[in-house]
mmCIF file of C-alpha atoms (C1' of nucleotides) in Angstrom:
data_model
loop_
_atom_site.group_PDB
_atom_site.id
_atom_site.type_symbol
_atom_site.label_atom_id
_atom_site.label_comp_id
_atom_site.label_asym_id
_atom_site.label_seq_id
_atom_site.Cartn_x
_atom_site.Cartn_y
_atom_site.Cartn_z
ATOM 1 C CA UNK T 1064 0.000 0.000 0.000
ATOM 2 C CA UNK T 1065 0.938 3.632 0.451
ATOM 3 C CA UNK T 1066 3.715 3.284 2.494
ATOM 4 C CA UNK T 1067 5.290 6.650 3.293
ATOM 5 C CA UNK T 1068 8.081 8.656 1.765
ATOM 6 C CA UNK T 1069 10.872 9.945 3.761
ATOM 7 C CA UNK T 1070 12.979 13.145 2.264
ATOM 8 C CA UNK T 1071 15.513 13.990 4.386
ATOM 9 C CA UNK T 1072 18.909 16.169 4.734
ATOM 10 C CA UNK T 1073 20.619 19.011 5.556
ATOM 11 C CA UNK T 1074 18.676 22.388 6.557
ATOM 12 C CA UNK T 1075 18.558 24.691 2.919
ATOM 13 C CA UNK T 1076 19.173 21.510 0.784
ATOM 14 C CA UNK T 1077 16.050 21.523 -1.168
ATOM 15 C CA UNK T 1078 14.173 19.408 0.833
ATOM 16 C CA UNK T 1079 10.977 20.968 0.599
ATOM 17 C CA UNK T 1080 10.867 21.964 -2.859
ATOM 18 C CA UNK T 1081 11.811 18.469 -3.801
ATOM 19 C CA UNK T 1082 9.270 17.366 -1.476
ATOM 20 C CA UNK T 1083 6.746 18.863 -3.865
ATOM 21 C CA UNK T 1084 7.752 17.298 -6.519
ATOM 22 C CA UNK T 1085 7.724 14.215 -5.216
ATOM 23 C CA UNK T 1086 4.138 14.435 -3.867
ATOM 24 C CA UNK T 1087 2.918 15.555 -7.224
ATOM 25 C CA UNK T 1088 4.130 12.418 -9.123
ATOM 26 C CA UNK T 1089 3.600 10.261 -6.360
ATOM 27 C CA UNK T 1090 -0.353 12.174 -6.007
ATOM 28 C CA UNK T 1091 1.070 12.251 -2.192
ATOM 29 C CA UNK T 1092 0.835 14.775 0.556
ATOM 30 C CA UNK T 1093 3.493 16.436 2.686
ATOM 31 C CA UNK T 1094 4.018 15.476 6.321
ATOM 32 C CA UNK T 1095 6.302 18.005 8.221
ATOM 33 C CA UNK T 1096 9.597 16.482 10.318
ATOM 34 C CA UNK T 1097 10.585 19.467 11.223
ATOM 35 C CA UNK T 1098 10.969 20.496 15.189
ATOM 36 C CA UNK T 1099 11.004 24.170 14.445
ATOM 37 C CA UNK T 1100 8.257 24.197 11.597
ATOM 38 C CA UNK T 1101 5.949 22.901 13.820
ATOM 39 C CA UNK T 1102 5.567 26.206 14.905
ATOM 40 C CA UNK T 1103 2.882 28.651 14.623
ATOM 41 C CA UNK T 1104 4.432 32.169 13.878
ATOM 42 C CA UNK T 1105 7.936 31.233 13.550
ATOM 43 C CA UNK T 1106 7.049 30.179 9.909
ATOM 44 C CA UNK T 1107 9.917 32.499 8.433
ATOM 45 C CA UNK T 1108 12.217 32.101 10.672
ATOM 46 C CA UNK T 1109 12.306 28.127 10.366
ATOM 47 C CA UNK T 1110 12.121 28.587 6.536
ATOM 48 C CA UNK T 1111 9.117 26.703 6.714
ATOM 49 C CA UNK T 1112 7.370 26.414 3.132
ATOM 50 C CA UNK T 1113 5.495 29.259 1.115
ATOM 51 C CA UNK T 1114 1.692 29.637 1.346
ATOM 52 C CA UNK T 1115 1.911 28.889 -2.690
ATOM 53 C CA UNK T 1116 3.484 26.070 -2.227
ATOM 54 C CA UNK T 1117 1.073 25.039 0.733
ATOM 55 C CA UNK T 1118 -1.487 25.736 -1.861
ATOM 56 C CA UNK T 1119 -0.511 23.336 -4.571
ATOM 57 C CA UNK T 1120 -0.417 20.030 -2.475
ATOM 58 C CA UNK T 1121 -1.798 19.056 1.185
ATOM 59 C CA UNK T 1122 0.923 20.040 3.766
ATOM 60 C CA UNK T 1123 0.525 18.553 7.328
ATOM 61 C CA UNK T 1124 2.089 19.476 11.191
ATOM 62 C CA UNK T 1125 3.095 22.802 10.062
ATOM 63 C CA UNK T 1126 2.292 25.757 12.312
ATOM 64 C CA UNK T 1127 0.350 23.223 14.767
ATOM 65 C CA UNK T 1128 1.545 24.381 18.064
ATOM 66 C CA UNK T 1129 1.667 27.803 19.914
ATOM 67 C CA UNK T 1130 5.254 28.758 20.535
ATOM 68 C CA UNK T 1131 4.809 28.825 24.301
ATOM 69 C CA UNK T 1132 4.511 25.059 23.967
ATOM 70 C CA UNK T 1133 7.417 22.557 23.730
ATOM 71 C CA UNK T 1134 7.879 20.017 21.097
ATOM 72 C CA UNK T 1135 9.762 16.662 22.509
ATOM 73 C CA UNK T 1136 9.911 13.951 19.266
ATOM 74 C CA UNK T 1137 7.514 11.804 21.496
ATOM 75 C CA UNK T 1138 4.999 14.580 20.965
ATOM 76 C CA UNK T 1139 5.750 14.598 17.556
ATOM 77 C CA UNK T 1140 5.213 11.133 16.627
ATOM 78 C CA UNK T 1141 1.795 11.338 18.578
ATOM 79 C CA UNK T 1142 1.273 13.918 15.893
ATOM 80 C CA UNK T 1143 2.335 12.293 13.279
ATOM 81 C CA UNK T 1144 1.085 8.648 13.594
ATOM 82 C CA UNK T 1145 -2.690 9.819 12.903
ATOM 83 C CA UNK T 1146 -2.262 12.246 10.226
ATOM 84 C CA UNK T 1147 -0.171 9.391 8.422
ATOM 85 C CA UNK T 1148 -2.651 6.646 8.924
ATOM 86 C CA UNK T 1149 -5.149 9.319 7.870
ATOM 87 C CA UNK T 1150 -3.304 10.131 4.459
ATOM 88 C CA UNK T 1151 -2.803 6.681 4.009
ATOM 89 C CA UNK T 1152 -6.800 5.836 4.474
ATOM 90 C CA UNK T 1153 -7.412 8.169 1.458
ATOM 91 C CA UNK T 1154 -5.067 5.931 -0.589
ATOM 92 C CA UNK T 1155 -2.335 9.093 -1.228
ATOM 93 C CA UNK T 1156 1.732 8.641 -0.510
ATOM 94 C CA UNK T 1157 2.606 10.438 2.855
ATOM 95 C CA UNK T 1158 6.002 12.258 1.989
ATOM 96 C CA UNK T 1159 7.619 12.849 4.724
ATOM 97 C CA UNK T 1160 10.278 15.517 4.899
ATOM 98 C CA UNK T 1161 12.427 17.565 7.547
ATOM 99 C CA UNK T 1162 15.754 17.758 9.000
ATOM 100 C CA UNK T 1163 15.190 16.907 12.496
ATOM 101 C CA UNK T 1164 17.046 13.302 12.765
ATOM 102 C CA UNK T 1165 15.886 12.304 16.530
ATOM 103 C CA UNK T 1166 11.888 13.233 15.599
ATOM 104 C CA UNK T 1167 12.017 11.053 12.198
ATOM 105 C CA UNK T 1168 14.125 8.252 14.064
ATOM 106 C CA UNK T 1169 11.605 8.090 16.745
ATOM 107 C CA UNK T 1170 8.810 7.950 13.965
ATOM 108 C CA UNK T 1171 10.171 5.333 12.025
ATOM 109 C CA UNK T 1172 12.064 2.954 14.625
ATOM 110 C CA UNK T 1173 9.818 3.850 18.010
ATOM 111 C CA UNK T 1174 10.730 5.187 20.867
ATOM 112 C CA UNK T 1175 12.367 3.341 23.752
ATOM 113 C CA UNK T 1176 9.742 2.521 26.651
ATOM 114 C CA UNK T 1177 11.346 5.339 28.964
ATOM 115 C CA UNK T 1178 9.668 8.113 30.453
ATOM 116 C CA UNK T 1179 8.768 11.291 29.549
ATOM 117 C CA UNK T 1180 11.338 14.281 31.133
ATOM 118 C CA UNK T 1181 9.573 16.186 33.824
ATOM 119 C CA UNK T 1182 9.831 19.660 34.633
ATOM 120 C CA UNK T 1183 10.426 19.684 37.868
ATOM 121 C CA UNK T 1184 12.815 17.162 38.134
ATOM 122 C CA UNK T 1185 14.474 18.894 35.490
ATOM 123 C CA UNK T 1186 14.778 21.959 37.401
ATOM 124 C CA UNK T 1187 16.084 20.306 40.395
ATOM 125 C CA UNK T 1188 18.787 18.781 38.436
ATOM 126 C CA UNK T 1189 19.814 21.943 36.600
ATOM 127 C CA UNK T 1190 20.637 23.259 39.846
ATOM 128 C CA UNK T 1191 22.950 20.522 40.112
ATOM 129 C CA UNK T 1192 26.581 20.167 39.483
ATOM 130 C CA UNK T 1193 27.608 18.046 36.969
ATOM 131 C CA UNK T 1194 29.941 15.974 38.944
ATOM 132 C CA UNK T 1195 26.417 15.627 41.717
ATOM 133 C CA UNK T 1196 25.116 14.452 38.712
ATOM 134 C CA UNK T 1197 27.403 11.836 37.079
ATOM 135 C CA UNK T 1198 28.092 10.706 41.156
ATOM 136 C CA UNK T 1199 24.178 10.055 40.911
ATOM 137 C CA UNK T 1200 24.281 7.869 37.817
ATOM 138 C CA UNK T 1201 27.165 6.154 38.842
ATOM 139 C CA UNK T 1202 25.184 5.154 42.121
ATOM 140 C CA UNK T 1203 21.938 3.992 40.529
ATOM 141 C CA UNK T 1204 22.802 2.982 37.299
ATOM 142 C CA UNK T 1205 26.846 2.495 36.610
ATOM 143 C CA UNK T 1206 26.474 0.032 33.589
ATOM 144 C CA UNK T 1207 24.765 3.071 32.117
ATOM 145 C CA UNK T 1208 26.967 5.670 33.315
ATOM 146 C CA UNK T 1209 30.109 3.703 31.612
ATOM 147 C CA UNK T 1210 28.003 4.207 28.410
ATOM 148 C CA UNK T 1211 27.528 7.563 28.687
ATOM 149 C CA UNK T 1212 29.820 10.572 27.678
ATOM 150 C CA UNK T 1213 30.272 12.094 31.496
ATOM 151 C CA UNK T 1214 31.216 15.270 29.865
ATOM 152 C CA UNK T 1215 28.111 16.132 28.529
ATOM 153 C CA UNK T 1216 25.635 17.553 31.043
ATOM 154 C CA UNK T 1217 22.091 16.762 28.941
ATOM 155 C CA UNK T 1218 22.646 13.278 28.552
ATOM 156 C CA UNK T 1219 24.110 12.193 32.118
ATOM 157 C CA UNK T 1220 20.768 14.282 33.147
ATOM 158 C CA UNK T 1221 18.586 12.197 30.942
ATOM 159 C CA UNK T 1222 20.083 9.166 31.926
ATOM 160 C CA UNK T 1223 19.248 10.318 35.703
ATOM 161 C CA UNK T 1224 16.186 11.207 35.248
ATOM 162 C CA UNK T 1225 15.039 7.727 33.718
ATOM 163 C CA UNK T 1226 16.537 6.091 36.609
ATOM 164 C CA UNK T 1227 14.652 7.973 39.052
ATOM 165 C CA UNK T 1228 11.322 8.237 37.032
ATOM 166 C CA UNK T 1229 10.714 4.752 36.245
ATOM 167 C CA UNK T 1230 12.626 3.164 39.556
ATOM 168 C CA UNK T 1231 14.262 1.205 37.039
ATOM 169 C CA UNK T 1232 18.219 1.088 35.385
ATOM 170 C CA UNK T 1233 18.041 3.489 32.464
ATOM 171 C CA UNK T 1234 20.657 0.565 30.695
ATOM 172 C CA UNK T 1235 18.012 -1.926 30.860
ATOM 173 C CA UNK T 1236 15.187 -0.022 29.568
ATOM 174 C CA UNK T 1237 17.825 0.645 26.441
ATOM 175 C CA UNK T 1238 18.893 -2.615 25.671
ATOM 176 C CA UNK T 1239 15.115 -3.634 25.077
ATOM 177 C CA UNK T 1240 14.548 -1.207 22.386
ATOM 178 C CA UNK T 1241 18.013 -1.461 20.965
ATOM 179 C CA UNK T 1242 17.281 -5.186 20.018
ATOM 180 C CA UNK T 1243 14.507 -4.301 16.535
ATOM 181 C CA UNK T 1244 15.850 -1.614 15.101
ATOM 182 C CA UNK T 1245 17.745 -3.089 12.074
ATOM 183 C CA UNK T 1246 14.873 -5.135 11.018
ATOM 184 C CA UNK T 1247 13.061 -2.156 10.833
ATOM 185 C CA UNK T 1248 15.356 -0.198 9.071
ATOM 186 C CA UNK T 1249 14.968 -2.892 5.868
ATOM 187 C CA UNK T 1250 11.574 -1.778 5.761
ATOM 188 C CA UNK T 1251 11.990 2.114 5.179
ATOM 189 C CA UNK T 1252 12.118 3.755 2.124
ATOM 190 C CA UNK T 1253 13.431 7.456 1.799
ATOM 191 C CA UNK T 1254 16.583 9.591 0.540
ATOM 192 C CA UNK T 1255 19.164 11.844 1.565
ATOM 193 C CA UNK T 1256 19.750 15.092 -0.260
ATOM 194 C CA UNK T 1257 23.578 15.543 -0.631
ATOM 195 C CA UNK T 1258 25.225 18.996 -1.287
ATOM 196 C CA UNK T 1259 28.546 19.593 -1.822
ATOM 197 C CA UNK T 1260 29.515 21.412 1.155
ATOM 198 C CA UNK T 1261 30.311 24.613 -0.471
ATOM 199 C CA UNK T 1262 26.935 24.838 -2.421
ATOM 200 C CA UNK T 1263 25.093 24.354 1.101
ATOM 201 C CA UNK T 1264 27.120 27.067 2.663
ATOM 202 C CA UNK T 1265 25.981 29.325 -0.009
ATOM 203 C CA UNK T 1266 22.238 28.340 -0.100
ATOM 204 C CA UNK T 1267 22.400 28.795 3.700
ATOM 205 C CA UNK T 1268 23.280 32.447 3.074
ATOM 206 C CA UNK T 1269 20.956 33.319 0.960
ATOM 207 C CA UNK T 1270 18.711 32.287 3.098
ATOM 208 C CA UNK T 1271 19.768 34.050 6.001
ATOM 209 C CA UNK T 1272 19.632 37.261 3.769
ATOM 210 C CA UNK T 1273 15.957 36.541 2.649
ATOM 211 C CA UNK T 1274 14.754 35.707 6.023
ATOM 212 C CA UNK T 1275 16.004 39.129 7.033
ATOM 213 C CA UNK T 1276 14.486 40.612 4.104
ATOM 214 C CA UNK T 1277 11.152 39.163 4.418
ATOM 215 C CA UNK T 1278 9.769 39.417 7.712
ATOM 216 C CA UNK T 1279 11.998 37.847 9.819
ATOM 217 C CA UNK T 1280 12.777 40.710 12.202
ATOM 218 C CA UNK T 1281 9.019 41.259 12.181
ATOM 219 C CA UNK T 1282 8.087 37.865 13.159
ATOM 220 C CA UNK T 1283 10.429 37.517 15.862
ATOM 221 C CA UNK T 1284 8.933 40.736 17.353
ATOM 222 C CA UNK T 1285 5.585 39.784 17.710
ATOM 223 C CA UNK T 1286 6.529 36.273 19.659
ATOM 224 C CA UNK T 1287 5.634 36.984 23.188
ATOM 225 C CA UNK T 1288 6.054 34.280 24.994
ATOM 226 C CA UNK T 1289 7.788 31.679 23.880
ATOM 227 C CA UNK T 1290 8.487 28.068 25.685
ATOM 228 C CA UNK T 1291 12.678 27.528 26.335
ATOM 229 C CA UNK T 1292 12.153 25.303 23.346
ATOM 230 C CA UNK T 1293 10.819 27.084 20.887
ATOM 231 C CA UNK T 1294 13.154 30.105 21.489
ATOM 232 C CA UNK T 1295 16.098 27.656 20.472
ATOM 233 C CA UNK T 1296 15.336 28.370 16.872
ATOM 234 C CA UNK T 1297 18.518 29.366 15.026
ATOM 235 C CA UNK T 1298 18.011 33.335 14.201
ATOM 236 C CA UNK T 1299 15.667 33.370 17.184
ATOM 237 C CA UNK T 1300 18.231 35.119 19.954
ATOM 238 C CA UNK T 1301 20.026 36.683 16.923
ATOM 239 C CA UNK T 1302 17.488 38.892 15.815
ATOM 240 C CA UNK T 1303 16.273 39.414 19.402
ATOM 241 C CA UNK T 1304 19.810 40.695 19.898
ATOM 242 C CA UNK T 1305 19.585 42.982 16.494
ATOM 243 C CA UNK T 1306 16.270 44.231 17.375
ATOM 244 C CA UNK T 1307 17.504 45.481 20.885
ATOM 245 C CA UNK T 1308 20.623 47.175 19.640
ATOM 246 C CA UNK T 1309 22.873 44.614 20.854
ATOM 247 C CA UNK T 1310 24.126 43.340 17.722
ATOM 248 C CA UNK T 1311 24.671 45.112 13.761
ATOM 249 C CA UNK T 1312 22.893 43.756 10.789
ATOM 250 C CA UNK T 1313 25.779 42.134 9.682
ATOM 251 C CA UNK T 1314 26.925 40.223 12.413
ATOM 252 C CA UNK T 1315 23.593 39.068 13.273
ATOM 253 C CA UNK T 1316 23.742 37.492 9.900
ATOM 254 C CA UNK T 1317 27.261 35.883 10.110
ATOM 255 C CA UNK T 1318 26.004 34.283 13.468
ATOM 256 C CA UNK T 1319 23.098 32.964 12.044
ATOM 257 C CA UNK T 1320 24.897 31.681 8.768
ATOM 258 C CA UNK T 1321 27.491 29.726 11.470
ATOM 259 C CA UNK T 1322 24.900 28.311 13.632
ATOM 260 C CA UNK T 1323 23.480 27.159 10.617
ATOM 261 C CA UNK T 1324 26.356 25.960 9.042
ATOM 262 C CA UNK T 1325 26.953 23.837 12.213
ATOM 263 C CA UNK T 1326 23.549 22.551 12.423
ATOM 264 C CA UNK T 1327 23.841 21.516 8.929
ATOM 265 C CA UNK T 1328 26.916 20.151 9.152
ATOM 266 C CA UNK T 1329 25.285 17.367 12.142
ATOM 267 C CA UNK T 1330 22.476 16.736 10.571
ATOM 268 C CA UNK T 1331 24.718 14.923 7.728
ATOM 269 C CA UNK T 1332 26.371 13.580 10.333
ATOM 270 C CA UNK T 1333 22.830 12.031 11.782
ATOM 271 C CA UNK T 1334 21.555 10.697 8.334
ATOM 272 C CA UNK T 1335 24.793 9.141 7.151
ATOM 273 C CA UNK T 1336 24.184 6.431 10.196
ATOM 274 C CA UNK T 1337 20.643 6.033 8.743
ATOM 275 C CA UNK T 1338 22.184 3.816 5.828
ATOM 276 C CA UNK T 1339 18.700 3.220 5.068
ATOM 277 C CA UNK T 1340 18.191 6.039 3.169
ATOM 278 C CA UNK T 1341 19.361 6.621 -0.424
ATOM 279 C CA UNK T 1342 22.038 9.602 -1.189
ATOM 280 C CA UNK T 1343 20.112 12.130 -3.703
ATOM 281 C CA UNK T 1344 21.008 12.490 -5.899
ATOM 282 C CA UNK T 1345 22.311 9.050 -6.755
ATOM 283 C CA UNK T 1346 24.875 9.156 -9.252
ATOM 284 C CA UNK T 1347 26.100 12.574 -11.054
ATOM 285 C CA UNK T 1348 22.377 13.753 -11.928
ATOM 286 C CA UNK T 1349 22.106 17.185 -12.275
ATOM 287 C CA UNK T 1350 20.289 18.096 -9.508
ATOM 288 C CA UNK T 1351 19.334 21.648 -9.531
ATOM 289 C CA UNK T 1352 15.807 22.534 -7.974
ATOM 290 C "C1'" G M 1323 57.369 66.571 8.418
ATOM 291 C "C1'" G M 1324 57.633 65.109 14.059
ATOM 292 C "C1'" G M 1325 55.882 61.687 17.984
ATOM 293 C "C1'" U M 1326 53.621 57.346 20.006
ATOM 294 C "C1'" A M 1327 51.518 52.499 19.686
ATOM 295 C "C1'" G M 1328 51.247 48.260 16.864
ATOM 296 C "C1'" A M 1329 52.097 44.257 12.857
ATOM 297 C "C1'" U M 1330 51.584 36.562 15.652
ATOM 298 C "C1'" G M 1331 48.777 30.604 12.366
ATOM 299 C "C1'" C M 1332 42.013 30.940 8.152
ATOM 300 C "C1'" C M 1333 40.194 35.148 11.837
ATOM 301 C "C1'" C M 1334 40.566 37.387 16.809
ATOM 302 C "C1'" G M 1335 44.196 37.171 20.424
ATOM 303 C "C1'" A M 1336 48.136 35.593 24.544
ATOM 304 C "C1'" G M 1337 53.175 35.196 24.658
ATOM 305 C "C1'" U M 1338 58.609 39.613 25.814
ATOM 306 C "C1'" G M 1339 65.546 34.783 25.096
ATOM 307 C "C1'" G M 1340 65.456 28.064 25.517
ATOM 308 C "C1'" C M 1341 59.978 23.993 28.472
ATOM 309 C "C1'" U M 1342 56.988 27.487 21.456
ATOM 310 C "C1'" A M 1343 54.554 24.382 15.718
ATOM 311 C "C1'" A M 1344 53.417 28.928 19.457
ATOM 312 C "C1'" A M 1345 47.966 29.574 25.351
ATOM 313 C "C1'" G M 1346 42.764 30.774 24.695
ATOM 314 C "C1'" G M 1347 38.550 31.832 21.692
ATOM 315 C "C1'" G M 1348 36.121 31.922 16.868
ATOM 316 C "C1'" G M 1349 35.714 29.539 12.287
ATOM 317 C "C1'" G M 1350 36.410 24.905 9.664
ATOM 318 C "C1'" C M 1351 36.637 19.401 9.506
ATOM 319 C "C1'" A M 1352 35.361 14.692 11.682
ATOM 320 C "C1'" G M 1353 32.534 12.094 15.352
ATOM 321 C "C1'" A M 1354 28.811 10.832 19.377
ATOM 322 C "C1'" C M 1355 23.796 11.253 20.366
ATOM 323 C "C1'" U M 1356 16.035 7.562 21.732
ATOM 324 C "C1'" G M 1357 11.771 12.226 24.838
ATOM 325 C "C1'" U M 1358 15.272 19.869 25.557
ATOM 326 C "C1'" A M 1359 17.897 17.494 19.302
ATOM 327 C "C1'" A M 1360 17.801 24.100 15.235
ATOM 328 C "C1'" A M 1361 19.815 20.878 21.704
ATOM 329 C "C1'" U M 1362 24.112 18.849 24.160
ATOM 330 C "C1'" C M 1363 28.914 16.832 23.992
ATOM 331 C "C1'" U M 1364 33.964 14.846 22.041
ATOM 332 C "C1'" G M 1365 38.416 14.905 18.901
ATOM 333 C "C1'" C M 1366 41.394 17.229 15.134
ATOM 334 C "C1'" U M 1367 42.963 21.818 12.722
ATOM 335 C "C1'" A M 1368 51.084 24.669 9.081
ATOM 336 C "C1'" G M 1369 53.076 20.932 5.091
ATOM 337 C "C1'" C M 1370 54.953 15.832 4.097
ATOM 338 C "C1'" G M 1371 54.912 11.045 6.873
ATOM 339 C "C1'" A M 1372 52.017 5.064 9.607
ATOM 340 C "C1'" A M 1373 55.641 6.741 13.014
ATOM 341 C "C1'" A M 1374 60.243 8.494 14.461
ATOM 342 C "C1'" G M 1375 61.126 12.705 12.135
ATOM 343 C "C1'" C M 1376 61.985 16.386 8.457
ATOM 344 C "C1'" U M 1377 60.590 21.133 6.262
ATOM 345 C "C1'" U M 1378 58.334 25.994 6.476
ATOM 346 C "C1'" A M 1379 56.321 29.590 10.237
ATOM 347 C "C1'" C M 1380 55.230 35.181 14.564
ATOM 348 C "C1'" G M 1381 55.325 42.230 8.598
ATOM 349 C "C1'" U M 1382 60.770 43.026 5.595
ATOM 350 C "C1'" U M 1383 65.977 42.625 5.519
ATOM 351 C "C1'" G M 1384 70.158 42.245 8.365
ATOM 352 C "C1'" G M 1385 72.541 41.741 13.265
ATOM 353 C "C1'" U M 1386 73.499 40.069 18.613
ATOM 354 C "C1'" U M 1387 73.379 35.037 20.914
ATOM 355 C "C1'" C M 1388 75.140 28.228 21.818
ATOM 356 C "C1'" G M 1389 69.747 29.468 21.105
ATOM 357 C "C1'" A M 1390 65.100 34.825 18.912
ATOM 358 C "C1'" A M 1391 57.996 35.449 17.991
ATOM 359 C "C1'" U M 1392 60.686 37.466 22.098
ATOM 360 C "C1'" C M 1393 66.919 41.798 22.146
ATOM 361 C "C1'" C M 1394 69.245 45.654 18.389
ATOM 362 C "C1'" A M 1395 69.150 48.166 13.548
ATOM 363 C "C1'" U M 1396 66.658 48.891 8.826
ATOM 364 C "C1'" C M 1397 62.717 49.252 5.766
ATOM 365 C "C1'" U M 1398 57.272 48.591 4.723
ATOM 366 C "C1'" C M 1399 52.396 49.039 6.364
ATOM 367 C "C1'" U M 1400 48.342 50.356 10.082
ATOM 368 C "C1'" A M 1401 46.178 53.432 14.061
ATOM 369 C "C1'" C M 1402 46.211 57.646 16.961
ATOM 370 C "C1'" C M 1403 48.479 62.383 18.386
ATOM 371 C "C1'" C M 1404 51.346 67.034 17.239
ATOM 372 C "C1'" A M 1405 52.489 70.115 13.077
#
RNA sequence: GGGUAGAUGCCCGAGUGGCUAAAGGGGGCAGACUGUAAAUCUGCUAGCGAAAGCUUACGUUGGUUCGAAUCCAUCUCUACCCA
């Protein structure tokens, strides 16, 4: 049957643009995997696509939540589950496309049965240091604390916080995901957009120069509120900064061209484990959209 | 025309005789990563080499010294000040 579509790669690849394309010859519709374009409001900013191009085929999960809430890829594939089974009910192709690695490897291996991050634990443990925290994990859960890169703060937090939320060893819980994923992976079918790296850094900066062109400053203006989350948006605290003074038009742009640059640069990283999916294009095609 | 300060690796910047292929940061490259992921973290980053090592490097040219990014002279350029 219609089994979905994935397009991934690298942020100001193509991805959407091919993604329409793709849905037209396939007479599919356009599923978002994007953490940032999920977004209400931030629709410039996250370069999500054009009202015209919204206009010539179905597009799904884009703008669906308020900017004061926070997206987690659990959240995401509750989202997305539905609308796919829903596209696929009407007998079209679900294309799925977006650059956000963890939210499309959630949706199309699962997610491990561990729970949810809570706020106020979250809080608690932020106050922590990080060697309080790595002493905790190494108390409740060392097989798991050997696994895990001490260094990094978010991920001997996570590992914590799965200890003490489920009362059980966050290595355990792993292990019983880790176990299906490469039959699953057989089943998938989707590509990778590949750019050389200087033809990505330049699309990136036009980019950054259009978003500043066309609203951007505008859009980030009217967010009021926005959750801890949603404020991580690349360009987000840049043009804050530019509209307050703090920062000139030009450098504003050169720090959102690096942070993007960077992003980019580990989202390739992410999809070449995903072997997958199939490097776009394949051979020497011209490949020019 | 006179004076002062400065010129360091892709960029910024520390270093004021040997421990310096040169701190630190940025950028770049590579990697990790199942519920904050546009996040977070790790490694590498003069050339050749698997390595030992060799070569080229701190504006120019020359000098002092066993030894110079560091001291002296010269020239070039930059900034500011006085004319």
């Amino acid at each position: 049957m219609n089994e979905p579509f994935y397009i991934c790669g690298p942020t100001a690849s193509g991805k959407s643009s091919l993604a329409l394309e793709y849905a037209l010859t396939l007479d599919g519709e356009i599923v978002n995997a994007d953490a940032f374009q999920l977004y209400r409001g931030l629709e410039i900013v996250s370069a999500a696509p054009s009202a015209d191009e919204r206009a010539r085929v179905p597009h799904h999960l884009y703008g669906v939540l308020e900017p004061t809430e926070s997206a987690d890829a659990q959240l995401y594939v509750k989202l997305a589950k539905p609308v796919i089974a829903e596209i696929q009910s009407r007998g079209k192709t679900p294309i799925i496309t977006g650059g956000s690695g963890l939210y499309l490897k959630f949706l199309t291996h699962g997610a491990a049965p561990l729970p949810t991050g809570d706020a106020t634990l979250r809080a608690e443990m932020d106050a922590k240091s990080l060697e309080e925290l790595v002493a905790g994990l190494q108390e409740l859960d060392p097989v798991e604390a050997s696994r895990t890169a001490l260094q990094n703060r978010r991920f001997v937090s996570r590992a914590l916080e799965i200890c003490i939320l489920s009362g059980r060893k966050a290595s355990d819980l792993r292990d019983q995901w880790e176990s299906q994923t490469t039959a699953i992976s057989s089943q998938l079918r989707g590509i990778v957009i590949q750019r050389s790296r200087p033809d990505l850094h330049t699309r990136i900066a036009l980019r950054t120069v259009s978003m500043l062109e066309n609203g951007a400053l505008e859009e980030v203006n009217a967010l009021s509120g926005v959750s801890s989350n949603c404020g991580k948006a690349i360009g987000f605290r840049e043009i804050r900064s530019l509209i307050a003074g703090d920062l000139d038009r030009a450098t504003c742009e050169e720090l959102i061209n690096a942070a993007t640059r960077q992003y980019a640069k580990r989202q390739e990283t992410w999809f070449r484990r995903e072997k997958w999916l199939v490097p776009y294009p394949t051979e020497a095609d011209n490949f020019n959209p």
